[in-house]
Amino acid sequence: MSDTAIARFDADAAARGLDVEVVERPAADSLEQAAALLGITPGDIVKTLVVKRHDGGFLLALVPGGRSIAWKKLRAVVGVNKLAMPDAATALEASGYERGTITPIGATGDLPVVADERVLGRRIALGAGRHGASAFVDADALVAAYDATVADITDEEPVRG
């Protein structure tokens, strides 16, 4: 990611008073491998997903590792009847970050954040706005800094075999 994105990330974290630790890390082939590399549990890795609203607007959904968006639940929380995952180019345009690096911290567009309730009460790792890095932050502080809506918006991912 560009130096501009890194500067945007750092400036937003500072402006919101977030204590963020950015850790460089190698690429991982699975959630479990990523968690092992970071020394945390898979559920402590939180994906930030760009979600497109039916009216053309966007939001960011914080989804713990091992879980996926439960669309019916998220639609109910947001109060709409249609949501979708945009393509990679649209997600980049909406958030200012490439997939795999997306984070609320420094995201463009002042997008609303909806966090799954399971992220609370823990230190989480999420995208750092650049490839090869993760950002560690207190989930409760992150939720407060972005005035995020907290709700049950995920389901457990099926076991792949």
PDB file of C-alpha atoms in Angstrom:
ATOM      1  CA  MET A   1       0.000   0.000   0.000  1.00  0.00           C
ATOM      2  CA  SER A   2       1.157   3.521  -0.606  1.00  0.00           C
ATOM      3  CA  ASP A   3       2.851   5.829   1.847  1.00  0.00           C
ATOM      4  CA  THR A   4      -0.305   7.964   1.615  1.00  0.00           C
ATOM      5  CA  ALA A   5      -2.434   5.102   2.969  1.00  0.00           C
ATOM      6  CA  ILE A   6       0.053   4.461   5.775  1.00  0.00           C
ATOM      7  CA  ALA A   7       0.043   8.157   6.706  1.00  0.00           C
ATOM      8  CA  ARG A   8      -3.782   8.202   6.594  1.00  0.00           C
ATOM      9  CA  PHE A   9      -3.901   5.136   8.876  1.00  0.00           C
ATOM     10  CA  ASP A  10      -1.427   6.633  11.367  1.00  0.00           C
ATOM     11  CA  ALA A  11      -3.113  10.051  11.402  1.00  0.00           C
ATOM     12  CA  ASP A  12      -6.584   8.592  11.967  1.00  0.00           C
ATOM     13  CA  ALA A  13      -5.394   6.344  14.805  1.00  0.00           C
ATOM     14  CA  ALA A  14      -3.706   9.326  16.489  1.00  0.00           C
ATOM     15  CA  ALA A  15      -6.704  11.627  15.983  1.00  0.00           C
ATOM     16  CA  ARG A  16      -9.024   9.071  17.588  1.00  0.00           C
ATOM     17  CA  GLY A  17      -6.640   8.333  20.464  1.00  0.00           C
ATOM     18  CA  LEU A  18      -6.297   4.676  19.485  1.00  0.00           C
ATOM     19  CA  ASP A  19      -3.297   2.767  20.786  1.00  0.00           C
ATOM     20  CA  VAL A  20      -2.438   0.648  17.741  1.00  0.00           C
ATOM     21  CA  GLU A  21       0.510  -1.706  17.371  1.00  0.00           C
ATOM     22  CA  VAL A  22       1.351  -2.510  13.742  1.00  0.00           C
ATOM     23  CA  VAL A  23       3.223  -5.796  13.359  1.00  0.00           C
ATOM     24  CA  GLU A  24       4.917  -6.927  10.154  1.00  0.00           C
ATOM     25  CA  ARG A  25       4.064 -10.529   9.294  1.00  0.00           C
ATOM     26  CA  PRO A  26       4.575 -13.045   6.517  1.00  0.00           C
ATOM     27  CA  ALA A  27       1.692 -14.127   4.323  1.00  0.00           C
ATOM     28  CA  ALA A  28      -0.406 -17.012   5.605  1.00  0.00           C
ATOM     29  CA  ASP A  29      -2.312 -19.717   3.737  1.00  0.00           C
ATOM     30  CA  SER A  30      -5.117 -20.031   6.283  1.00  0.00           C
ATOM     31  CA  LEU A  31      -6.762 -18.314   9.215  1.00  0.00           C
ATOM     32  CA  GLU A  32      -5.184 -20.840  11.579  1.00  0.00           C
ATOM     33  CA  GLN A  33      -1.710 -20.223  10.151  1.00  0.00           C
ATOM     34  CA  ALA A  34      -2.171 -16.448  10.378  1.00  0.00           C
ATOM     35  CA  ALA A  35      -3.249 -16.765  14.016  1.00  0.00           C
ATOM     36  CA  ALA A  36      -0.251 -18.977  14.816  1.00  0.00           C
ATOM     37  CA  LEU A  37       2.119 -16.483  13.180  1.00  0.00           C
ATOM     38  CA  LEU A  38       0.626 -13.681  15.300  1.00  0.00           C
ATOM     39  CA  GLY A  39       0.461 -15.759  18.502  1.00  0.00           C
ATOM     40  CA  ILE A  40      -3.314 -15.356  18.897  1.00  0.00           C
ATOM     41  CA  THR A  41      -6.468 -17.409  18.435  1.00  0.00           C
ATOM     42  CA  PRO A  42      -8.263 -17.403  15.065  1.00  0.00           C
ATOM     43  CA  GLY A  43     -11.214 -15.534  16.597  1.00  0.00           C
ATOM     44  CA  ASP A  44      -8.908 -12.653  17.532  1.00  0.00           C
ATOM     45  CA  ILE A  45      -8.274 -11.954  13.845  1.00  0.00           C
ATOM     46  CA  VAL A  46     -11.022  -9.652  12.626  1.00  0.00           C
ATOM     47  CA  LYS A  47     -11.835  -9.143   8.950  1.00  0.00           C
ATOM     48  CA  THR A  48     -13.063  -5.717   7.903  1.00  0.00           C
ATOM     49  CA  LEU A  49     -15.458  -6.220   5.002  1.00  0.00           C
ATOM     50  CA  VAL A  50     -16.860  -3.490   2.780  1.00  0.00           C
ATOM     51  CA  VAL A  51     -20.596  -3.997   2.323  1.00  0.00           C
ATOM     52  CA  LYS A  52     -22.656  -2.161  -0.279  1.00  0.00           C
ATOM     53  CA  ARG A  53     -26.102  -0.912   0.629  1.00  0.00           C
ATOM     54  CA  HIS A  54     -28.979  -0.995  -1.867  1.00  0.00           C
ATOM     55  CA  ASP A  55     -28.907   2.823  -2.018  1.00  0.00           C
ATOM     56  CA  GLY A  56     -25.291   2.826  -3.229  1.00  0.00           C
ATOM     57  CA  GLY A  57     -23.774   3.665   0.156  1.00  0.00           C
ATOM     58  CA  PHE A  58     -21.274   1.481   1.987  1.00  0.00           C
ATOM     59  CA  LEU A  59     -20.524   0.274   5.494  1.00  0.00           C
ATOM     60  CA  LEU A  60     -17.713  -1.661   7.143  1.00  0.00           C
ATOM     61  CA  ALA A  61     -18.520  -4.949   8.898  1.00  0.00           C
ATOM     62  CA  LEU A  62     -16.096  -6.300  11.527  1.00  0.00           C
ATOM     63  CA  VAL A  63     -16.193 -10.098  11.413  1.00  0.00           C
ATOM     64  CA  PRO A  64     -14.166 -12.342  13.762  1.00  0.00           C
ATOM     65  CA  GLY A  65     -12.089 -15.145  12.268  1.00  0.00           C
ATOM     66  CA  GLY A  66     -13.997 -18.387  11.771  1.00  0.00           C
ATOM     67  CA  ARG A  67     -17.252 -16.514  11.211  1.00  0.00           C
ATOM     68  CA  SER A  68     -19.003 -15.016   8.192  1.00  0.00           C
ATOM     69  CA  ILE A  69     -21.617 -12.335   7.703  1.00  0.00           C
ATOM     70  CA  ALA A  70     -25.139 -13.537   8.447  1.00  0.00           C
ATOM     71  CA  TRP A  71     -26.872 -11.455   5.804  1.00  0.00           C
ATOM     72  CA  LYS A  72     -30.350 -11.649   7.331  1.00  0.00           C
ATOM     73  CA  LYS A  73     -28.990 -10.468  10.699  1.00  0.00           C
ATOM     74  CA  LEU A  74     -26.944  -7.654   9.156  1.00  0.00           C
ATOM     75  CA  ARG A  75     -29.871  -6.461   7.018  1.00  0.00           C
ATOM     76  CA  ALA A  76     -32.042  -6.299  10.146  1.00  0.00           C
ATOM     77  CA  VAL A  77     -29.413  -4.284  12.050  1.00  0.00           C
ATOM     78  CA  VAL A  78     -28.876  -1.866   9.161  1.00  0.00           C
ATOM     79  CA  GLY A  79     -32.608  -1.646   8.432  1.00  0.00           C
ATOM     80  CA  VAL A  80     -32.450  -2.484   4.737  1.00  0.00           C
ATOM     81  CA  ASN A  81     -33.633  -5.401   2.641  1.00  0.00           C
ATOM     82  CA  LYS A  82     -30.642  -5.636   0.317  1.00  0.00           C
ATOM     83  CA  LEU A  83     -26.885  -5.700   0.978  1.00  0.00           C
ATOM     84  CA  ALA A  84     -24.046  -7.087  -1.135  1.00  0.00           C
ATOM     85  CA  MET A  85     -20.297  -7.575  -1.227  1.00  0.00           C
ATOM     86  CA  PRO A  86     -18.803  -5.263  -3.858  1.00  0.00           C
ATOM     87  CA  ASP A  87     -16.020  -6.319  -6.190  1.00  0.00           C
ATOM     88  CA  ALA A  88     -12.405  -5.589  -5.218  1.00  0.00           C
ATOM     89  CA  ALA A  89     -12.155  -2.369  -7.243  1.00  0.00           C
ATOM     90  CA  THR A  90     -15.340  -0.981  -5.678  1.00  0.00           C
ATOM     91  CA  ALA A  91     -14.171  -1.966  -2.162  1.00  0.00           C
ATOM     92  CA  LEU A  92     -10.902  -0.096  -2.797  1.00  0.00           C
ATOM     93  CA  GLU A  93     -12.759   2.965  -4.074  1.00  0.00           C
ATOM     94  CA  ALA A  94     -15.137   2.923  -1.086  1.00  0.00           C
ATOM     95  CA  SER A  95     -12.545   2.365   1.665  1.00  0.00           C
ATOM     96  CA  GLY A  96      -9.240   3.561   0.226  1.00  0.00           C
ATOM     97  CA  TYR A  97      -7.720   0.145   0.970  1.00  0.00           C
ATOM     98  CA  GLU A  98      -7.160  -3.023  -1.049  1.00  0.00           C
ATOM     99  CA  ARG A  99      -8.853  -6.243   0.028  1.00  0.00           C
ATOM    100  CA  GLY A 100      -6.738  -8.007   2.623  1.00  0.00           C
ATOM    101  CA  THR A 101      -5.674  -4.672   4.117  1.00  0.00           C
ATOM    102  CA  ILE A 102      -9.061  -3.043   4.815  1.00  0.00           C
ATOM    103  CA  THR A 103      -9.535  -1.512   8.250  1.00  0.00           C
ATOM    104  CA  PRO A 104     -11.775   1.198   9.678  1.00  0.00           C
ATOM    105  CA  ILE A 105      -8.613   3.036  10.755  1.00  0.00           C
ATOM    106  CA  GLY A 106      -7.969   5.623   8.059  1.00  0.00           C
ATOM    107  CA  ALA A 107     -10.676   4.319   5.733  1.00  0.00           C
ATOM    108  CA  THR A 108     -11.951   6.958   3.350  1.00  0.00           C
ATOM    109  CA  GLY A 109     -15.579   7.967   3.056  1.00  0.00           C
ATOM    110  CA  ASP A 110     -16.414   8.138   6.784  1.00  0.00           C
ATOM    111  CA  LEU A 111     -18.139   4.764   6.497  1.00  0.00           C
ATOM    112  CA  PRO A 112     -20.355   3.529   9.326  1.00  0.00           C
ATOM    113  CA  VAL A 113     -18.951   0.523  11.191  1.00  0.00           C
ATOM    114  CA  VAL A 114     -20.977  -2.476  12.340  1.00  0.00           C
ATOM    115  CA  ALA A 115     -19.075  -4.845  14.643  1.00  0.00           C
ATOM    116  CA  ASP A 116     -20.056  -8.377  15.493  1.00  0.00           C
ATOM    117  CA  GLU A 117     -20.638  -8.574  19.253  1.00  0.00           C
ATOM    118  CA  ARG A 118     -18.017 -11.312  19.579  1.00  0.00           C
ATOM    119  CA  VAL A 119     -15.142  -8.885  18.969  1.00  0.00           C
ATOM    120  CA  LEU A 120     -15.736  -7.067  22.260  1.00  0.00           C
ATOM    121  CA  GLY A 121     -13.598  -7.531  25.350  1.00  0.00           C
ATOM    122  CA  ARG A 122     -10.417  -8.579  23.579  1.00  0.00           C
ATOM    123  CA  ARG A 123      -7.328  -7.344  21.826  1.00  0.00           C
ATOM    124  CA  ILE A 124      -7.803  -8.020  18.127  1.00  0.00           C
ATOM    125  CA  ALA A 125      -5.686  -8.043  14.989  1.00  0.00           C
ATOM    126  CA  LEU A 126      -7.108  -6.476  11.866  1.00  0.00           C
ATOM    127  CA  GLY A 127      -5.935  -5.021   8.577  1.00  0.00           C
ATOM    128  CA  ALA A 128      -3.275  -2.351   8.832  1.00  0.00           C
ATOM    129  CA  GLY A 129      -3.966  -0.614   5.535  1.00  0.00           C
ATOM    130  CA  ARG A 130      -1.040  -2.374   3.871  1.00  0.00           C
ATOM    131  CA  HIS A 131      -0.032  -5.888   2.887  1.00  0.00           C
ATOM    132  CA  GLY A 132       2.299  -7.834   5.173  1.00  0.00           C
ATOM    133  CA  ALA A 133       1.129  -6.198   8.388  1.00  0.00           C
ATOM    134  CA  SER A 134      -1.561  -6.532  11.041  1.00  0.00           C
ATOM    135  CA  ALA A 135      -2.799  -3.879  13.446  1.00  0.00           C
ATOM    136  CA  PHE A 136      -3.397  -4.885  17.070  1.00  0.00           C
ATOM    137  CA  VAL A 137      -5.941  -2.773  18.928  1.00  0.00           C
ATOM    138  CA  ASP A 138      -8.322  -3.056  21.866  1.00  0.00           C
ATOM    139  CA  ALA A 139     -11.667  -3.929  20.292  1.00  0.00           C
ATOM    140  CA  ASP A 140     -13.697  -1.926  22.796  1.00  0.00           C
ATOM    141  CA  ALA A 141     -11.589   1.188  22.108  1.00  0.00           C
ATOM    142  CA  LEU A 142     -11.979   0.652  18.354  1.00  0.00           C
ATOM    143  CA  VAL A 143     -15.752   0.316  18.648  1.00  0.00           C
ATOM    144  CA  ALA A 144     -15.932   3.476  20.764  1.00  0.00           C
ATOM    145  CA  ALA A 145     -13.623   5.458  18.452  1.00  0.00           C
ATOM    146  CA  TYR A 146     -15.860   4.774  15.449  1.00  0.00           C
ATOM    147  CA  ASP A 147     -19.185   4.863  17.307  1.00  0.00           C
ATOM    148  CA  ALA A 148     -19.733   1.420  15.824  1.00  0.00           C
ATOM    149  CA  THR A 149     -23.018  -0.411  16.022  1.00  0.00           C
ATOM    150  CA  VAL A 150     -22.481  -3.673  17.916  1.00  0.00           C
ATOM    151  CA  ALA A 151     -24.776  -6.616  17.204  1.00  0.00           C
ATOM    152  CA  ASP A 152     -24.907 -10.301  16.393  1.00  0.00           C
ATOM    153  CA  ILE A 153     -24.195 -10.104  12.633  1.00  0.00           C
ATOM    154  CA  THR A 154     -22.310 -13.360  11.973  1.00  0.00           C
ATOM    155  CA  ASP A 155     -22.673 -17.100  11.820  1.00  0.00           C
ATOM    156  CA  GLU A 156     -20.001 -19.707  12.423  1.00  0.00           C
ATOM    157  CA  GLU A 157     -18.328 -20.732   9.176  1.00  0.00           C
ATOM    158  CA  PRO A 158     -18.951 -24.355   8.240  1.00  0.00           C
ATOM    159  CA  VAL A 159     -16.049 -26.715   8.810  1.00  0.00           C
ATOM    160  CA  ARG A 160     -14.285 -27.425   5.542  1.00  0.00           C
ATOM    161  CA  GLY A 161     -13.241 -30.951   4.970  1.00  0.00           C
TER     162      GLY A 161
END
